Short mmCIF file of C-alpha atoms and ligand atoms in Angstrom, two decimals:
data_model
loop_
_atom_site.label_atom_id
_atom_site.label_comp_id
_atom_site.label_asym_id
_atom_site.label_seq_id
_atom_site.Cartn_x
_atom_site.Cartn_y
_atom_site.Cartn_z
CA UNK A 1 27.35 7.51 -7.18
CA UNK A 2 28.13 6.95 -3.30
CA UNK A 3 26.78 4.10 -1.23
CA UNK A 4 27.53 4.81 2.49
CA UNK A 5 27.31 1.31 3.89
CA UNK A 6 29.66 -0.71 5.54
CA UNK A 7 28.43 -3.97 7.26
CA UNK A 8 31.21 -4.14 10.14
CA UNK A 9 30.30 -7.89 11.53
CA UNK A 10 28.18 -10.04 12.10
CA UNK A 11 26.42 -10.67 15.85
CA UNK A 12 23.65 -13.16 17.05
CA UNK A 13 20.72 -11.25 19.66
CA UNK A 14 17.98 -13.56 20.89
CA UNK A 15 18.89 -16.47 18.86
CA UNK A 16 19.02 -14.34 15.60
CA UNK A 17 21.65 -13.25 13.10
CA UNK A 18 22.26 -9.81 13.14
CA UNK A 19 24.48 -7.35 11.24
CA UNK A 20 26.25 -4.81 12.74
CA UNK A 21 26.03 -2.11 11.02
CA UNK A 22 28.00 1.00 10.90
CA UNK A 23 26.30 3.25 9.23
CA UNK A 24 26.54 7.22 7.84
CA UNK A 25 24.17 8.63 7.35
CA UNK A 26 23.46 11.92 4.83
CA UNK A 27 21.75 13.80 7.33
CA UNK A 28 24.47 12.81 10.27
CA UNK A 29 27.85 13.79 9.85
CA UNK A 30 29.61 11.55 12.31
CA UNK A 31 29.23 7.53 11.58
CA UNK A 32 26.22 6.01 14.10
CA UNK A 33 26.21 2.90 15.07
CA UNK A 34 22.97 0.21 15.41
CA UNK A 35 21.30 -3.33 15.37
CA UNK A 36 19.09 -4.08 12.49
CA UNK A 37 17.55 -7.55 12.78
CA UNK A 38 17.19 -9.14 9.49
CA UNK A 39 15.02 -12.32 10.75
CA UNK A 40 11.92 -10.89 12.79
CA UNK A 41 10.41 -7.68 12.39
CA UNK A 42 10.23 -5.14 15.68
CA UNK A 43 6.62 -4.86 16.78
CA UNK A 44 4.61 -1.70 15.39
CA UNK A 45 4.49 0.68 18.07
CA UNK A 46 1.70 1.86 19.43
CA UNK A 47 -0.06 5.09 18.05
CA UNK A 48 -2.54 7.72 19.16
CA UNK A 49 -5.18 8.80 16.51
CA UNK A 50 -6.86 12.35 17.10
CA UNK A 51 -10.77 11.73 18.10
CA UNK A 52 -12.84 13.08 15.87
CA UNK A 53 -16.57 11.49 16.02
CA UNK A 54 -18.17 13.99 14.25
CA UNK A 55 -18.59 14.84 10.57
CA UNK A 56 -20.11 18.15 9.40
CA UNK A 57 -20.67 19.32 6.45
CA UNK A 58 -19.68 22.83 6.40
CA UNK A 59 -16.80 23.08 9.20
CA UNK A 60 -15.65 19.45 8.76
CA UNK A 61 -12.02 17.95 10.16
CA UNK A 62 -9.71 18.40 6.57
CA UNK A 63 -6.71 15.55 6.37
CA UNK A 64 -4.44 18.47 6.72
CA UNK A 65 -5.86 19.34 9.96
CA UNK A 66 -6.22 15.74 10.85
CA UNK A 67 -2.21 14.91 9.95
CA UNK A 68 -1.11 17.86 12.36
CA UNK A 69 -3.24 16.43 15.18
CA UNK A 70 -2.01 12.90 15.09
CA UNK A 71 1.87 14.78 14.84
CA UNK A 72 1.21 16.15 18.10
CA UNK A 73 0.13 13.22 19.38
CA UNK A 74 2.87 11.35 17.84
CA UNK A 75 5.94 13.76 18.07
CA UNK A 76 7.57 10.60 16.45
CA UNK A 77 5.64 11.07 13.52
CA UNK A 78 6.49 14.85 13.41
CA UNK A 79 7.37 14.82 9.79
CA UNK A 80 4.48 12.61 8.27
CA UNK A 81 2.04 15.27 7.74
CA UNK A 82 4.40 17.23 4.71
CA UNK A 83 4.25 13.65 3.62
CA UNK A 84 0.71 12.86 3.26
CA UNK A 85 0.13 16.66 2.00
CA UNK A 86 2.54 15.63 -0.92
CA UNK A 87 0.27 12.27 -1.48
CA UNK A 88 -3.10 14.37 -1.09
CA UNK A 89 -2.09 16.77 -3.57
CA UNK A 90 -1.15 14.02 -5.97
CA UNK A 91 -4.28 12.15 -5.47
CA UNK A 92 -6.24 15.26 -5.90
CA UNK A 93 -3.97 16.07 -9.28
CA UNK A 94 -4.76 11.95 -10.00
CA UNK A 95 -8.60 12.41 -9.74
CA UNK A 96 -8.45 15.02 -12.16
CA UNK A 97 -6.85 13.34 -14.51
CA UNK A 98 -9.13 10.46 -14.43
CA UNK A 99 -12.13 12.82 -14.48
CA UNK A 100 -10.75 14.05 -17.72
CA UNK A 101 -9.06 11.62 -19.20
CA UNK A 102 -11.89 10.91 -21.89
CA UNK A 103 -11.91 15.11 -22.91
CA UNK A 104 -8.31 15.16 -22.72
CA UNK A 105 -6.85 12.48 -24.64
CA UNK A 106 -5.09 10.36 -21.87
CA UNK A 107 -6.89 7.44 -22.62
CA UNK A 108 -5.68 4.17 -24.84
CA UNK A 109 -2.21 2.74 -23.90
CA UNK A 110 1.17 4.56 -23.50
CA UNK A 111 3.21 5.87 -26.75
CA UNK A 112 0.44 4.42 -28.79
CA UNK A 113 0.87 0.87 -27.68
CA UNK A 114 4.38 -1.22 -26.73
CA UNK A 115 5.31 0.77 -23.65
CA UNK A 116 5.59 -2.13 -21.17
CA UNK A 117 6.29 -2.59 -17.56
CA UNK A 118 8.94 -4.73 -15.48
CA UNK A 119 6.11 -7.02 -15.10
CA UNK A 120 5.17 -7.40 -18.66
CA UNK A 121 1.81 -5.16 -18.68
CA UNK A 122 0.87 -2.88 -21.38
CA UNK A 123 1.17 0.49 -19.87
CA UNK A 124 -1.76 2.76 -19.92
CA UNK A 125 -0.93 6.55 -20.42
CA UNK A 126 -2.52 7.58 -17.63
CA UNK A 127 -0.16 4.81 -15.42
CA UNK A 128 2.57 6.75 -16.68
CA UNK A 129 1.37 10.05 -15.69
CA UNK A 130 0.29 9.12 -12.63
CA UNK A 131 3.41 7.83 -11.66
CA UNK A 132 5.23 10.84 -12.44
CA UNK A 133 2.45 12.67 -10.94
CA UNK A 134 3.31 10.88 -7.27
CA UNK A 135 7.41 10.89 -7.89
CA UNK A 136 7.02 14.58 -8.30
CA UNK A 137 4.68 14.89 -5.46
CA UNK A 138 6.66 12.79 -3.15
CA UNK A 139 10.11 14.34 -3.98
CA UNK A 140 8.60 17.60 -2.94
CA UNK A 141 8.30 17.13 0.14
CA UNK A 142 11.82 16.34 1.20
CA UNK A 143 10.90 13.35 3.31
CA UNK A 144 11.98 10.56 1.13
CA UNK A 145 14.58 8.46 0.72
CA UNK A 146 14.16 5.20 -1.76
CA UNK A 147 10.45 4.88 -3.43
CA UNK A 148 9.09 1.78 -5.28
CA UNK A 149 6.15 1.88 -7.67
CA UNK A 150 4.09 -0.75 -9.75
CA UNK A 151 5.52 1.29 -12.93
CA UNK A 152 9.08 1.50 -12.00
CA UNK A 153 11.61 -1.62 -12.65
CA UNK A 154 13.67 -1.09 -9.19
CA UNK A 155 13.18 0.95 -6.43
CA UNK A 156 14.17 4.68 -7.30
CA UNK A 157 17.15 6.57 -4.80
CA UNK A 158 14.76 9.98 -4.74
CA UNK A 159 17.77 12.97 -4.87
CA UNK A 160 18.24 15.96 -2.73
CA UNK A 161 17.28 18.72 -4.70
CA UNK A 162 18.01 21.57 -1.99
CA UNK A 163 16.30 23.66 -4.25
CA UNK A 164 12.86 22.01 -3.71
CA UNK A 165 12.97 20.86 -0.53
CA UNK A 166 10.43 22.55 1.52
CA UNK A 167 11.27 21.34 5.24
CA UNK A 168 15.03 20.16 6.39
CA UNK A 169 16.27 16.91 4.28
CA UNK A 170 15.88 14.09 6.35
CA UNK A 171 15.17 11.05 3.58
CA UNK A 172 13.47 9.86 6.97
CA UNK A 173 10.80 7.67 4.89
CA UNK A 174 9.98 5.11 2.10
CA UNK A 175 7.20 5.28 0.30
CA UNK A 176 6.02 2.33 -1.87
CA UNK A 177 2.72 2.64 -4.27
CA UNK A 178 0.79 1.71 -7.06
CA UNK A 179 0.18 5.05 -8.83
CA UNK A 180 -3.06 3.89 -10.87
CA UNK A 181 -4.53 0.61 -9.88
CA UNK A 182 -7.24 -0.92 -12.22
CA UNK A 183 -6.27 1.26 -15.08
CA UNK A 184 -6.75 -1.36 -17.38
CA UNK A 185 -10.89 -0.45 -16.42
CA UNK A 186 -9.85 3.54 -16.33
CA UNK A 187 -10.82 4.10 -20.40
CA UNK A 188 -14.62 2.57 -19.17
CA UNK A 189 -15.17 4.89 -16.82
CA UNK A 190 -14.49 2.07 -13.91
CA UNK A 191 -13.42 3.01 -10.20
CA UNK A 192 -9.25 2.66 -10.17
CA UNK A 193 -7.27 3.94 -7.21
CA UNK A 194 -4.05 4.85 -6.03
CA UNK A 195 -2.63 2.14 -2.96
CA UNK A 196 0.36 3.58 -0.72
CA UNK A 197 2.39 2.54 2.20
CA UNK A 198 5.17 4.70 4.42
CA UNK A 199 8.10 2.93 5.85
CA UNK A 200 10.99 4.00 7.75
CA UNK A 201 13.99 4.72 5.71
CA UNK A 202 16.85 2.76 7.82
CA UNK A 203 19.53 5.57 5.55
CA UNK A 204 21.85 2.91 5.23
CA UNK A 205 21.61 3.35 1.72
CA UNK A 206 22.48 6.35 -0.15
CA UNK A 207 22.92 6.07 -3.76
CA UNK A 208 22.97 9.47 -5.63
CA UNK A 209 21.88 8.29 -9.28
CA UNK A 210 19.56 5.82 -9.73
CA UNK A 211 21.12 4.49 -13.02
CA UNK A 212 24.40 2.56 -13.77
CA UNK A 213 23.63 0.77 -10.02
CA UNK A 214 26.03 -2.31 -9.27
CA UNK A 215 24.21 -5.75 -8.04
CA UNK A 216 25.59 -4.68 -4.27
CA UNK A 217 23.88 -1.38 -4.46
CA UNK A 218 20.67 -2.88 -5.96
CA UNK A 219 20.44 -5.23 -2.79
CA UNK A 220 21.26 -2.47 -0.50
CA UNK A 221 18.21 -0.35 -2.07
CA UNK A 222 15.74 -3.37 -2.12
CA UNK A 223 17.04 -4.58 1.55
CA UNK A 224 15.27 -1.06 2.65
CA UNK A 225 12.23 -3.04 1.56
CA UNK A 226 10.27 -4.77 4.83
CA UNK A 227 7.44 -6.64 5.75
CA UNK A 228 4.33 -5.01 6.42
CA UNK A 229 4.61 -5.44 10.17
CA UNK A 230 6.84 -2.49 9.69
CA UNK A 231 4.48 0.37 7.69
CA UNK A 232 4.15 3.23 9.08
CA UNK A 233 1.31 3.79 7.18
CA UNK A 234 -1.02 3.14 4.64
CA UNK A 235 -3.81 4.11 2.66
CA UNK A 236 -5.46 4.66 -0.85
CA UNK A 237 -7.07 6.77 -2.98
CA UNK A 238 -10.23 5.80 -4.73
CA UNK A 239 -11.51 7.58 -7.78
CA UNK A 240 -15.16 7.04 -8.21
CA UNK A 241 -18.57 8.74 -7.38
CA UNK A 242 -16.62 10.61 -4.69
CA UNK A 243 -13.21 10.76 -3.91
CA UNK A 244 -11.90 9.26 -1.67
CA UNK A 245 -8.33 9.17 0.69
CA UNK A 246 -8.98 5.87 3.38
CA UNK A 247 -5.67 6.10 5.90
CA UNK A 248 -4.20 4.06 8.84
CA UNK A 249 -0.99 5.20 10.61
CA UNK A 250 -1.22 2.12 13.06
CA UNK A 251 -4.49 3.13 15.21
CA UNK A 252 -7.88 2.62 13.46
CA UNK A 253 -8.72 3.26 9.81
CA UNK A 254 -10.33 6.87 8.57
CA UNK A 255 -11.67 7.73 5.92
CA UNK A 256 -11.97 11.13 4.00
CA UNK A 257 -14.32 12.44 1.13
CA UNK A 258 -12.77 15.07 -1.23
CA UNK A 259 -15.01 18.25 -1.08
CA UNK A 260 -14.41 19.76 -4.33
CA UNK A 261 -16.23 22.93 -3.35
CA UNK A 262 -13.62 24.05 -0.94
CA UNK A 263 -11.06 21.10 -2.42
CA UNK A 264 -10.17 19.58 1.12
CA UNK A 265 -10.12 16.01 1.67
CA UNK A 266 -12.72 16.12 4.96
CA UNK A 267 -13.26 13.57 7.34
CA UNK A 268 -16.67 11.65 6.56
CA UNK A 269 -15.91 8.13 7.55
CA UNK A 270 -14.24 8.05 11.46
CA UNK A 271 -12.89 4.82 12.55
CA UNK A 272 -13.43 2.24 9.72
CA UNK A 273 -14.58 -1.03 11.55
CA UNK A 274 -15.22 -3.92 9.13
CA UNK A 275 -18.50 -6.11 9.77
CA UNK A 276 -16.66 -9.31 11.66
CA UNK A 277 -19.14 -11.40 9.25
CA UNK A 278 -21.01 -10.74 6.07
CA UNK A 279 -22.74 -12.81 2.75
CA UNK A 280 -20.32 -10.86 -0.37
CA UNK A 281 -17.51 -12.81 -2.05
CA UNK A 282 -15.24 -10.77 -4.52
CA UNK A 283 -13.05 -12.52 -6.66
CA UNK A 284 -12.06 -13.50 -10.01
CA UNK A 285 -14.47 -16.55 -10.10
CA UNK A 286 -13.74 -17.24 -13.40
CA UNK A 287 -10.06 -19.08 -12.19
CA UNK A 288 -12.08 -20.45 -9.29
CA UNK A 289 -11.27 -24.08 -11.08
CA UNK A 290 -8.02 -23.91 -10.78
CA UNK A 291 -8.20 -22.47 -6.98
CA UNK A 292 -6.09 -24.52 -4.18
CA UNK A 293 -8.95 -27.19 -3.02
CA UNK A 294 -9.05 -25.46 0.33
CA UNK A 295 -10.46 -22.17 -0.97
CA UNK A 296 -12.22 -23.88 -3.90
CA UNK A 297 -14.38 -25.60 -1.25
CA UNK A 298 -14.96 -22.59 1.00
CA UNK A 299 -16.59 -20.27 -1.94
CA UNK A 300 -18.36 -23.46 -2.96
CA UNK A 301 -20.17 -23.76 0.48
CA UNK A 302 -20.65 -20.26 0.89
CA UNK A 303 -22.46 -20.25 -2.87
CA UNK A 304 -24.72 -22.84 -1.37
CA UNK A 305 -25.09 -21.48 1.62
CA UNK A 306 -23.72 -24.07 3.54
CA UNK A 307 -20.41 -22.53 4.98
CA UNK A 308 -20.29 -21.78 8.57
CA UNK A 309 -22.58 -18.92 8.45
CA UNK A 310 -24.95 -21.13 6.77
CA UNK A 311 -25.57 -17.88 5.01
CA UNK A 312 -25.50 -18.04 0.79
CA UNK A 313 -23.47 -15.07 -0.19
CA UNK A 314 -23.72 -13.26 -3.18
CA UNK A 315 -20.72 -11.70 -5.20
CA UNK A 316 -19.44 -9.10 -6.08
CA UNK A 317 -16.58 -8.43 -8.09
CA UNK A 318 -15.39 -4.92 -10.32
CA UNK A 319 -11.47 -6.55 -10.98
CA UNK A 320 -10.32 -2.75 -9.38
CA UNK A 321 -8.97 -3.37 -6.03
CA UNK A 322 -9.35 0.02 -4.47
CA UNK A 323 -12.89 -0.30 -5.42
CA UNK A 324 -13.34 -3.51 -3.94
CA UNK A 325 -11.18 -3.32 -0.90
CA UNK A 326 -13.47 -0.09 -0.25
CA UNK A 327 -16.59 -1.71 -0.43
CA UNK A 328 -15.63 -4.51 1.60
CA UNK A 329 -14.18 -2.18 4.68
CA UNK A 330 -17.75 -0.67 4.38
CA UNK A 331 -20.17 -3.39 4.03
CA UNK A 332 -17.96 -6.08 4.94
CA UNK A 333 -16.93 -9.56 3.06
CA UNK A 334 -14.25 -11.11 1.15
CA UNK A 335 -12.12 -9.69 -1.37
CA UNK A 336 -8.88 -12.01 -2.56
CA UNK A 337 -6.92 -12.89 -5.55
CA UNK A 338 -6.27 -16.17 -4.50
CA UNK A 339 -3.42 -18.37 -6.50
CA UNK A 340 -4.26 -20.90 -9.39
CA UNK A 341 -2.76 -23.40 -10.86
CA UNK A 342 -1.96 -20.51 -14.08
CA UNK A 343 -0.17 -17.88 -11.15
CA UNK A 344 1.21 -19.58 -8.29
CA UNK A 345 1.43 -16.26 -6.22
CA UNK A 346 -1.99 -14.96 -7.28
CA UNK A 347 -2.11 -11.64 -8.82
CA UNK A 348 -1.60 -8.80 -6.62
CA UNK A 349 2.04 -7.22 -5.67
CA UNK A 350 2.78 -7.95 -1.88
CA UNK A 351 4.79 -4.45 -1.64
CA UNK A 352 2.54 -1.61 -3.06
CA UNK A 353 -1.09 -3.74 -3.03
CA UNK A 354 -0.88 -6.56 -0.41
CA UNK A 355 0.74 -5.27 2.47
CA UNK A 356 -0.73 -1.53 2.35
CA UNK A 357 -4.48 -3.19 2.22
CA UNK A 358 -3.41 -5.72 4.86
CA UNK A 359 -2.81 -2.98 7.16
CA UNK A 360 -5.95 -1.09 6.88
CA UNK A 361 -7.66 -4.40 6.79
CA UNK A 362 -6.38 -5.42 10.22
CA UNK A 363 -6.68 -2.19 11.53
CA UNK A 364 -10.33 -2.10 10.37
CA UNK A 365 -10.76 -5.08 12.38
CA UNK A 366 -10.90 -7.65 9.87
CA UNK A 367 -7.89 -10.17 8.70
CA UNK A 368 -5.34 -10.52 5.52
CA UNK A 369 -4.17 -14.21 4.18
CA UNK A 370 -2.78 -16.02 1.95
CA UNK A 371 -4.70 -18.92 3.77
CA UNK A 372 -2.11 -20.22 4.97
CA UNK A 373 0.24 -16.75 6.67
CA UNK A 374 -0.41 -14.00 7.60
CA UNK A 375 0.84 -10.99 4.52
CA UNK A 376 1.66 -8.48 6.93
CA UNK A 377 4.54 -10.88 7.83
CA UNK A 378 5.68 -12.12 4.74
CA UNK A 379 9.53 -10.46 4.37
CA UNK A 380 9.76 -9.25 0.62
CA UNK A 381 12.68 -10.67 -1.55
CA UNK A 382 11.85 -8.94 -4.18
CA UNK A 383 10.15 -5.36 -5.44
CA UNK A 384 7.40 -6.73 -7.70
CA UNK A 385 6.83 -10.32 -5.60
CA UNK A 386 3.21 -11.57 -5.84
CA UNK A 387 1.02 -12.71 -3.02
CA UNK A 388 -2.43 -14.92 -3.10
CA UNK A 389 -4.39 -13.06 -0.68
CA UNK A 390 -8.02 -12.90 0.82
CA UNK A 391 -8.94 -10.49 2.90
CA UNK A 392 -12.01 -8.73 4.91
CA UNK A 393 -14.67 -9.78 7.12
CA UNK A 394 -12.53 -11.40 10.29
CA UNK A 395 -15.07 -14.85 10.63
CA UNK A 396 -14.93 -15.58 6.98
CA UNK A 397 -11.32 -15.04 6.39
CA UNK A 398 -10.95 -17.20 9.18
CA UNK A 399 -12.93 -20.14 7.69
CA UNK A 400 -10.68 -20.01 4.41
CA UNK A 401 -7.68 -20.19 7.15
CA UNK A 402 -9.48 -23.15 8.85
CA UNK A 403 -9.84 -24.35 5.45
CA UNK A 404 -5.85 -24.56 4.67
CA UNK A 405 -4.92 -25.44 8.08
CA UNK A 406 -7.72 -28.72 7.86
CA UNK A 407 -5.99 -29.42 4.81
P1 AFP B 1 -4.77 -3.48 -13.55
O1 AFP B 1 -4.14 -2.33 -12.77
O2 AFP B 1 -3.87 -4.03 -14.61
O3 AFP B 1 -6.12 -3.14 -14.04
O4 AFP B 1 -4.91 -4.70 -12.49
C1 AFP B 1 -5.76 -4.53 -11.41
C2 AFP B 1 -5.45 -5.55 -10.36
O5 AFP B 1 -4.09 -5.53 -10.01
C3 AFP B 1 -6.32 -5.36 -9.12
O6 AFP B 1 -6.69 -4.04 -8.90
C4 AFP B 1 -7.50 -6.25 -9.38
O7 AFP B 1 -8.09 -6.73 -8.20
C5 AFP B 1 -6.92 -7.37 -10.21
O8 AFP B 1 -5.76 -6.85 -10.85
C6 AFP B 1 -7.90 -7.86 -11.24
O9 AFP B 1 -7.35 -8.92 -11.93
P2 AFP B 1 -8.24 -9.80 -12.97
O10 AFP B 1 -8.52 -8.90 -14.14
O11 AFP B 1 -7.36 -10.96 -13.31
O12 AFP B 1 -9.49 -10.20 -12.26
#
C-alpha cells in the first residue's frame, strides 16, 4: 500500500490556513505543486448545458448524445461522459433488478437476515447487489479515484486494473452514491432510486488496497470528501412507472425517461424549473412532535392554511426520497427530513443524499436547508454524517428559514 502525500508547510492566503501541498500524482510522473484551501470552498464554475427544447418520441436527444454535447461545450469536462455511461448502464442493470426482484428471488434481507451496515441498517439483498452493481460499473470506466457509498463502511481507493480500463487512467473523479435508496419499500413494489454526485479527485491520495489502511491514510481518503459547493455533478435514478435518470452538471436540471424499446435514456424533461411556491408538504409527520419549534410551527400553519401563502397544503409523503424529491422538482413543494428530538441530524446522509439533491434542487430553482445553513455548504467530517434538511419550492423553504432565523 503507497500513499503519495506529503504536506510540505503550512501558508495563510486571504486570511485562511492553507497547506502546501506537494503532491505526486499516479498519472504525473514528476511531483506538482498546489494550494488547496481547507476553510472555504472555490466557487463552482460556470457551465454550458447543450439546448435541447424539444422532445420527440421517435428521434429523441439519448443521455449519451446529450453527455458528448455538454463535453464539447465543456472541454473541462472532457472525460465525464465515459462516466455517466458507466452510471447509466448501472442504473439501467439497477432497474432490472428491481423489476424482477419479486420473480427472481432478490427480495427479503441480505444472507437471510444479520447482514448489517456501518450505520446499523439491516441490509436488503438487493442493496448489496446494487452496490456491487455501481462499483463494477464505475471502476469500468477508468475515471475514478476514491468512491463512497451508503453500503460501504469507508470510502473505497477504486484500483487500476489496466486490463479494464477503457480510456487513459486518470482517477480524475469521485463519485459518492447511495446504490438503492428506499429499499426498505423495494419488496412492496414502492418507487426506490439510486442518488449520485461527481467530485473532483484532488489525487493527493493514492492508496493501492483498500484494507489494512492506517488512521493517516483513512483521513487522507475521507479529506477527498467536500462540500457540495464543489460537485461536479449530480443526479438520480428513479425506479418507478418509468425510469428515470434526472442530472445537473452545474447549469439547469434535465431529466431523461428510459425508452426500453430502443433502451436509451432520452431526453423528456428539458430544464427542470421547480414551482417557486406550491400547497404539498412531504415528511415524516409522524416525528412532527418532536420537530425543532421553528419547523413544528411552519407545517402547523401551512396545515391550517395560515402560513404565508395563506394556502392549506396537503401532504404527501412515500418515505423513498428519489420518489419524493422527483415529485417535488415536478409539481413543486417541500420535501425534508427535518431533526427531532430522537435524531439530532435528521435522517438523511449529507454525502450521497443531501448534497447530490441540494444541487439539483438549487439548480432547479428552488432552495436546500437545514433551516438554519445552507447543505451545499456544510464541509463533511465524516462519510456517513447526517443532515436535517428541507428542501423544494424556493418561497416555502424560505418561510421555514424565516422561521429559524425569527427564532
Ligand atoms: P431506506 O433506504 O432505509 O428505505 O431509507 C430511505 C430514506 O433514507 C429516504 O429515502 C427516506 O426519505 C427516508 O429514509 C424515510 O425515512 P422514514 O422511514 O423514517 O420516514
Amino acid at each position: 500500500m503507497k500513499l503519495l502525500l506529503l504536506i510540505s508547510t503550512l501558508v495563510a492566503v486571504n486570511g485562511y490556513i492553507t497547506p502546501l501541498l506537494s503532491v505526486r500524482s499516479p498519472t504525473s510522473r514528476s511531483p506538482t505543486t498546489f494550494l488547496r484551501s481547507t476553510a472555504t470552498p472555490p466557487a463552482s464554475p460556470t457551465r454550458k448545458a447543450p439546448i435541447f427544447d424539444e422532445v420527440c418520441e421517435t428521434t429523441g436527444v439519448t443521455l449519451t448524445r446529450f453527455m458528448i454535447e455538454v463535453a464539447m461545450l465543456n472541454p473541462e469536462l472532457a472525460e465525464l461522459p465515459s462516466l455517466f455511461s458507466g452510471i447509466e448502464t448501472a442504473c439501467k442493470a439497477i432497474s432490472n433488478m428491481v423489476k424482477r426482484s419479486q420473480l427472481t428471488g432478490l427480495t427479503g434481507l441480505a444472507d437471510g437476515g444479520g447482514s448489517i451496515n456501518v450505520q446499523g441498517e439491516e441490509q436488503k439483498q438487493l442493496d448489496v447487489m446494487t452496490n456491487d452493481v455501481l462499483k463494477r460499473a464505475l471502476r469500468f470506466t477508468g475515471k475514478l479515484g476514491v468512491l463512497a457509498s451508503e453500503e460501504e463502511d469507508t470510502p473505497v481507493d477504486v484500483p487500476s486494473r489496466k486490463t479494464d480500463v477503457m480510456f487513459d487512467e486518470t482517477s480524475k473523479y469521485v463519485a459518492v452514491f447511495d446504490p438503492l435508496d428506499g429499499s426498505s419499500n423495494v419488496d412492496a413494489g414502492i418507487p426506490t432510486g439510486t442518488i449520485f454526485g461527481i467530485f473532483e479527485h484532488d489525487e493527493e491520495c493514492v492508496v493501492e488496497d483498500s484494507k489494512d489502511m492506517t488512521e493517516d491514510e483513512m483521513k487522507c481518503l475521507v479529506n477527498t470528501l467536500k462540500p457540495g459547493t464543489d460537485l461536479i455533478a449530480s443526479g438520480y435514478c428513479l425506479y418507478s412507472s418509468s425510469c428515470f435518470f434526472v442530472m445537473t452538471i452545474g447549469n439547469g436540471v434535465y431529466g431523461f425517461t428510459l425508452d426500453e424499446n430502443i433502451g436509451e435514456f432520452v431526453l423528456s424533461h428539458p430544464n427542470i424549473k421547480i414551482p417557486a411556491t406550491s400547497k404539498i408538504y412531504s415528511f415524516n409527520e409522524a416525528n412532527m412532535p418532536q420537530w425543532d419549534p421553528p419547523m413544528r410551527e411552519t407545517v402547523e400553519k401551512w396545515r391550517l392554511g395560515t402560513g404565508r401563502s395563506g394556502k392549506q397544503f396537503s401532504s404527501r409523503y412515500i418515505g423513498s426520497m428519489v420518489g419524493d424529491v422527483h415529485r417535488t422538482l415536478l409539481y413543486g413543494g417541500v420535501f425534508g427530513y427535518p431533526s427531532d428530538k430522537k435524531n439530532k441530524n435528521g435522517k438523511l446522509r449529507l454525502l450521497y443524499e443531501g448534497a447530490p439533491m441540494s444541487y439539483l434542487m438549487e439548480q432547479a430553482g428552488g432552495l436546500s436547508s437545514t433551516g438554519k445553513e445552507r447543505v451545499l455548504e456544510i464541509v463533511p467530517t465524516e462519510v456517513h454524517q447526517r443532515v436535517p434538511m428541507v428542501m423544494g419550492s424556493k418561497d416555502d423553504v424560505q418561510e421555514v428559514i424565516d422561521a429559524y432565523s425569527k427564532a
